[in-house]
Amino acid sequence: MARHGKIARLQKPHRDQVSHLLQNGASAQTVIEYVAGLVAAGERDADGAPVEPLNDVNVTLWRQGGYEDWLKEQRRLEDMRLRRDAAFEIITANEGAKIQEASLNIAASQLYEVLTEMDLAGLKDKLKEKPELYPEVIRSLAPIAKAALDVEKWKENVRERKAAIERELGVALNKGGITKETREKIERELNLL
Amino acid sequence: MTRSQEIRHETLLQLHGSGRIPIAPAHIVKIARREGFDYTEAEVRDALFFLHGQGLAAKLTDPSTGETRYQITSPGILHFERED
């Protein structure tokens, strides 16, 4: 929902600071004084207009509207961060450190998608009642992580073999043809796939 | 905020939240739907095209499958924190 009030029109860093103040329990007066400081400093809002001083109503409306939107986004970002960290933890626990980072990120993305689609809030409640289930949850996710890693390792293997074959073909072309030795090298690479 | 701007904001938010994990357009749509948004995959792809053009998102293509995923860039992180 688009918001147009005085606080909504502030530049994002200032707007976020107002929300941080409210989150930390600051009073409306503190918020009003903070914005008064911006006014005194000649700060501009996101549209380039001078920042306007606030009153209690402005702060109340922001608390009920824009601040709630901000809180919801912060919770979503924190939720995504936790799932992202969990995906990497599970992936690297399965020897993920042995593949390139780009492949690790791709492998983690598949597990991250699974974790994102899980109802973690419901799972957390169940785990509070039965914490002994936690290892089982991790064990159930490990095969997904392993499968994703195995795919990425296979893809890396294909890429390396392909590069090796291309190198051999390049050498062969420069020498004017494929020798028996080159053919054997290529066959060895193909057999490794 | 226009609908396009809203979609870009949601897309950038999800990219920011995913960090260095690249995510697919279909995943963005699924998560947005869970939050109550009705964005189509075509709209999200348009947003990603724009963000990529602005240097705020990087495109990664898996050479084996051709699947395209997107990852936030450093300018993308700064833009989200300062402007969005």
Short mmCIF file of C-alpha atoms in Angstrom, two decimals:
data_model
loop_
_atom_site.label_atom_id
_atom_site.label_comp_id
_atom_site.label_asym_id
_atom_site.label_seq_id
_atom_site.Cartn_x
_atom_site.Cartn_y
_atom_site.Cartn_z
CA MET A 1 0.00 0.00 0.00
CA ALA A 2 1.38 3.39 -0.98
CA ARG A 3 1.77 5.82 1.95
CA HIS A 4 1.94 9.58 1.59
CA GLY A 5 2.31 10.99 5.11
CA LYS A 6 5.22 13.10 6.38
CA ILE A 7 7.13 10.10 7.70
CA ALA A 8 6.41 8.02 4.56
CA ARG A 9 7.91 10.82 2.46
CA LEU A 10 11.20 10.84 4.38
CA GLN A 11 14.25 9.36 2.69
CA LYS A 12 14.55 5.68 3.47
CA PRO A 13 17.44 5.90 5.98
CA HIS A 14 15.51 8.56 7.98
CA ARG A 15 12.25 6.64 7.71
CA ASP A 16 13.96 3.46 8.88
CA GLN A 17 15.51 5.32 11.79
CA VAL A 18 12.02 6.46 12.88
CA SER A 19 10.88 2.83 12.77
CA HIS A 20 13.96 1.69 14.70
CA LEU A 21 13.20 4.29 17.37
CA LEU A 22 9.64 3.00 17.71
CA GLN A 23 10.85 -0.58 17.79
CA ASN A 24 13.16 0.32 20.67
CA GLY A 25 10.25 1.79 22.59
CA ALA A 26 10.90 5.47 21.91
CA SER A 27 8.07 7.87 22.68
CA ALA A 28 6.32 9.96 20.08
CA GLN A 29 8.17 12.98 21.48
CA THR A 30 11.53 11.33 20.76
CA VAL A 31 10.50 10.69 17.18
CA ILE A 32 9.26 14.26 16.83
CA GLU A 33 12.58 15.57 18.17
CA TYR A 34 14.53 13.33 15.80
CA VAL A 35 12.69 14.70 12.77
CA ALA A 36 13.01 18.24 14.18
CA GLY A 37 16.76 17.65 13.98
CA LEU A 38 16.41 16.75 10.31
CA VAL A 39 14.42 19.93 9.71
CA ALA A 40 17.07 22.01 11.48
CA ALA A 41 19.77 20.37 9.35
CA GLY A 42 17.93 21.34 6.18
CA GLU A 43 17.40 17.71 5.16
CA ARG A 44 15.24 16.91 2.16
CA ASP A 45 12.63 14.20 1.85
CA ALA A 46 12.58 11.47 -0.84
CA ASP A 47 10.89 13.87 -3.26
CA GLY A 48 13.48 16.56 -2.70
CA ALA A 49 11.19 18.79 -0.65
CA PRO A 50 12.22 20.12 2.79
CA VAL A 51 11.46 17.72 5.64
CA GLU A 52 8.40 18.84 7.59
CA PRO A 53 8.13 18.82 11.40
CA LEU A 54 5.91 16.15 12.94
CA ASN A 55 3.11 16.14 15.49
CA ASP A 56 1.64 13.35 17.65
CA VAL A 57 -0.94 12.43 15.02
CA ASN A 58 1.76 11.87 12.38
CA VAL A 59 3.59 9.50 14.70
CA THR A 60 0.41 7.65 15.70
CA LEU A 61 -0.63 7.13 12.08
CA TRP A 62 2.87 5.89 11.17
CA ARG A 63 2.88 3.53 14.15
CA GLN A 64 -0.44 2.04 12.98
CA GLY A 65 0.46 1.89 9.28
CA GLY A 66 3.95 2.32 7.84
CA TYR A 67 5.67 1.04 10.97
CA GLU A 68 3.63 -2.19 10.83
CA ASP A 69 4.61 -2.62 7.16
CA TRP A 70 8.27 -2.07 8.11
CA LEU A 71 8.05 -4.59 10.97
CA LYS A 72 6.52 -7.18 8.65
CA GLU A 73 9.36 -6.67 6.14
CA GLN A 74 11.99 -6.93 8.85
CA ARG A 75 10.45 -10.22 10.02
CA ARG A 76 10.40 -11.54 6.45
CA LEU A 77 14.05 -10.58 5.90
CA GLU A 78 15.05 -12.22 9.18
CA ASP A 79 13.07 -15.34 8.25
CA MET A 80 14.81 -15.50 4.87
CA ARG A 81 18.19 -15.05 6.52
CA LEU A 82 17.54 -17.95 8.90
CA ARG A 83 16.44 -20.24 6.10
CA ARG A 84 19.42 -19.19 3.98
CA ASP A 85 21.83 -19.89 6.83
CA ALA A 86 20.15 -23.24 7.49
CA ALA A 87 20.48 -24.18 3.82
CA PHE A 88 24.21 -23.44 3.84
CA GLU A 89 24.75 -25.23 7.14
CA ILE A 90 23.08 -28.37 5.87
CA ILE A 91 24.84 -28.20 2.51
CA THR A 92 28.35 -27.65 3.92
CA ALA A 93 27.76 -30.39 6.51
CA ASN A 94 27.61 -32.72 3.51
CA GLU A 95 31.12 -31.94 2.30
CA GLY A 96 29.87 -28.92 0.37
CA ALA A 97 33.16 -27.17 1.02
CA LYS A 98 34.78 -29.38 -1.61
CA ILE A 99 32.98 -27.78 -4.57
CA GLN A 100 33.28 -24.31 -6.05
CA GLU A 101 31.33 -21.53 -4.42
CA ALA A 102 29.17 -20.91 -7.50
CA SER A 103 28.07 -24.55 -7.47
CA LEU A 104 27.60 -24.39 -3.70
CA ASN A 105 25.25 -21.43 -4.12
CA ILE A 106 23.23 -23.28 -6.75
CA ALA A 107 23.03 -26.41 -4.56
CA ALA A 108 22.03 -24.29 -1.57
CA SER A 109 19.33 -22.58 -3.64
CA GLN A 110 17.47 -25.86 -4.13
CA LEU A 111 17.48 -26.60 -0.41
CA TYR A 112 16.64 -22.96 0.33
CA GLU A 113 13.53 -23.26 -1.84
CA VAL A 114 12.43 -26.34 0.09
CA LEU A 115 13.06 -24.61 3.42
CA THR A 116 11.23 -21.48 2.26
CA GLU A 117 8.15 -23.48 1.36
CA MET A 118 8.08 -25.27 4.71
CA ASP A 119 5.83 -23.98 7.43
CA LEU A 120 8.68 -23.34 9.83
CA ALA A 121 6.43 -21.61 12.39
CA GLY A 122 4.34 -24.78 12.68
CA LEU A 123 7.47 -26.91 12.73
CA LYS A 124 8.99 -24.74 15.47
CA ASP A 125 5.87 -25.18 17.63
CA LYS A 126 6.01 -28.95 17.19
CA LEU A 127 9.73 -29.01 17.99
CA LYS A 128 9.06 -27.03 21.18
CA GLU A 129 6.68 -29.78 22.26
CA LYS A 130 8.97 -32.59 21.07
CA PRO A 131 12.58 -31.38 20.80
CA GLU A 132 13.72 -34.99 20.32
CA LEU A 133 12.37 -34.73 16.76
CA TYR A 134 14.98 -32.11 15.79
CA PRO A 135 17.71 -34.55 14.71
CA GLU A 136 15.13 -36.40 12.61
CA VAL A 137 14.16 -33.17 10.85
CA ILE A 138 17.79 -32.45 10.03
CA ARG A 139 18.30 -36.04 8.87
CA SER A 140 15.29 -35.75 6.56
CA LEU A 141 16.74 -32.63 4.96
CA ALA A 142 20.21 -34.09 4.55
CA PRO A 143 19.27 -36.30 1.54
CA ILE A 144 17.95 -33.24 -0.28
CA ALA A 145 21.20 -31.46 0.43
CA LYS A 146 23.24 -34.48 -0.64
CA ALA A 147 21.21 -34.91 -3.83
CA ALA A 148 21.62 -31.25 -4.71
CA LEU A 149 25.35 -31.46 -4.01
CA ASP A 150 25.73 -34.65 -6.03
CA VAL A 151 24.08 -32.94 -9.00
CA GLU A 152 26.38 -29.95 -8.68
CA LYS A 153 29.46 -32.17 -8.34
CA TRP A 154 28.38 -34.07 -11.46
CA LYS A 155 27.87 -30.81 -13.34
CA GLU A 156 31.33 -29.63 -12.31
CA ASN A 157 32.76 -32.92 -13.45
CA VAL A 158 31.06 -32.50 -16.85
CA ARG A 159 32.37 -28.95 -17.16
CA GLU A 160 35.93 -30.03 -16.36
CA ARG A 161 35.83 -33.00 -18.75
CA LYS A 162 34.37 -30.81 -21.50
CA ALA A 163 37.12 -28.23 -21.00
CA ALA A 164 39.76 -30.97 -21.15
CA ILE A 165 38.31 -32.37 -24.38
CA GLU A 166 38.19 -28.91 -25.93
CA ARG A 167 41.83 -28.35 -24.97
CA GLU A 168 42.86 -31.62 -26.62
CA LEU A 169 40.89 -30.81 -29.76
CA GLY A 170 42.50 -27.37 -29.87
CA VAL A 171 45.97 -28.90 -29.65
CA ALA A 172 45.04 -31.45 -32.32
CA LEU A 173 43.79 -28.79 -34.73
CA ASN A 174 46.98 -26.79 -34.28
CA LYS A 175 49.03 -29.87 -35.09
CA GLY A 176 46.99 -30.54 -38.21
CA GLY A 177 44.90 -33.51 -37.08
CA ILE A 178 43.90 -35.88 -34.31
CA THR A 179 46.65 -38.29 -33.38
CA LYS A 180 46.13 -41.67 -31.79
CA GLU A 181 47.38 -40.18 -28.53
CA THR A 182 44.86 -37.31 -28.66
CA ARG A 183 42.04 -39.72 -29.47
CA GLU A 184 42.97 -41.87 -26.48
CA LYS A 185 43.03 -38.81 -24.19
CA ILE A 186 39.56 -37.76 -25.38
CA GLU A 187 38.22 -41.29 -24.90
CA ARG A 188 39.62 -41.30 -21.36
CA GLU A 189 37.82 -38.02 -20.60
CA LEU A 190 34.57 -39.33 -22.07
CA ASN A 191 34.82 -42.52 -20.05
CA LEU A 192 35.06 -40.41 -16.89
CA LEU A 193 31.61 -38.91 -17.54
CA MET B 1 3.64 3.28 -5.83
CA THR B 2 2.55 1.80 -9.15
CA ARG B 3 2.02 -1.96 -9.55
CA SER B 4 5.33 -2.28 -11.42
CA GLN B 5 7.15 -0.47 -8.61
CA GLU B 6 5.49 -2.72 -6.02
CA ILE B 7 6.59 -5.81 -7.92
CA ARG B 8 10.14 -4.49 -8.21
CA HIS B 9 10.17 -3.77 -4.48
CA GLU B 10 8.94 -7.29 -3.59
CA THR B 11 11.42 -8.83 -6.04
CA LEU B 12 14.33 -6.83 -4.66
CA LEU B 13 13.26 -7.64 -1.11
CA GLN B 14 13.34 -11.36 -1.83
CA LEU B 15 16.69 -11.06 -3.62
CA HIS B 16 18.07 -9.13 -0.63
CA GLY B 17 16.70 -11.73 1.77
CA SER B 18 18.22 -14.57 -0.21
CA GLY B 19 21.69 -13.02 -0.16
CA ARG B 20 24.14 -15.02 -2.24
CA ILE B 21 21.66 -17.81 -2.89
CA PRO B 22 20.36 -17.33 -6.44
CA ILE B 23 16.59 -17.67 -6.75
CA ALA B 24 14.32 -18.45 -9.68
CA PRO B 25 11.45 -16.25 -10.90
CA ALA B 26 8.96 -19.01 -10.11
CA HIS B 27 10.18 -19.09 -6.50
CA ILE B 28 9.72 -15.33 -6.18
CA VAL B 29 6.15 -15.65 -7.43
CA LYS B 30 5.41 -18.49 -4.99
CA ILE B 31 6.70 -16.55 -1.99
CA ALA B 32 4.92 -13.36 -3.08
CA ARG B 33 1.64 -15.30 -3.36
CA ARG B 34 2.12 -16.57 0.18
CA GLU B 35 2.35 -12.93 1.30
CA GLY B 36 -0.92 -12.15 -0.45
CA PHE B 37 0.37 -10.67 -3.68
CA ASP B 38 -1.07 -11.73 -7.04
CA TYR B 39 1.96 -11.10 -9.25
CA THR B 40 2.36 -13.26 -12.34
CA GLU B 41 5.62 -14.87 -13.38
CA ALA B 42 5.70 -12.61 -16.44
CA GLU B 43 5.50 -9.53 -14.23
CA VAL B 44 8.27 -10.81 -11.97
CA ARG B 45 10.44 -11.60 -14.99
CA ASP B 46 9.90 -8.03 -16.21
CA ALA B 47 10.97 -6.73 -12.81
CA LEU B 48 14.07 -8.94 -12.87
CA PHE B 49 14.88 -7.75 -16.37
CA PHE B 50 14.73 -4.16 -15.12
CA LEU B 51 16.76 -4.86 -11.98
CA HIS B 52 19.36 -6.72 -14.01
CA GLY B 53 19.59 -3.83 -16.44
CA GLN B 54 20.14 -1.43 -13.55
CA GLY B 55 22.92 -3.63 -12.20
CA LEU B 56 20.96 -4.42 -9.04
CA ALA B 57 20.61 -8.14 -9.79
CA ALA B 58 22.96 -10.62 -11.43
CA LYS B 59 21.73 -13.34 -13.75
CA LEU B 60 23.15 -16.83 -13.35
CA THR B 61 22.55 -19.51 -15.95
CA ASP B 62 23.27 -23.11 -15.17
CA PRO B 63 25.25 -24.21 -18.25
CA SER B 64 23.98 -27.78 -17.91
CA THR B 65 20.25 -27.11 -17.64
CA GLY B 66 19.91 -23.57 -18.98
CA GLU B 67 17.93 -22.63 -15.86
CA THR B 68 18.18 -18.92 -15.02
CA ARG B 69 18.33 -17.66 -11.46
CA TYR B 70 19.00 -14.24 -10.03
CA GLN B 71 21.18 -13.00 -7.23
CA ILE B 72 21.38 -9.56 -5.66
CA THR B 73 24.49 -7.49 -6.41
CA SER B 74 26.32 -5.12 -4.06
CA PRO B 75 24.69 -2.08 -5.72
CA GLY B 76 21.40 -3.93 -5.32
CA ILE B 77 21.98 -4.31 -1.59
CA LEU B 78 22.87 -0.64 -1.23
CA HIS B 79 19.87 0.42 -3.32
CA PHE B 80 17.52 -1.67 -1.18
CA GLU B 81 18.96 -0.25 2.04
CA ARG B 82 19.01 3.37 0.88
CA GLU B 83 16.18 3.79 -1.57
CA ASP B 84 13.67 1.03 -1.43
#
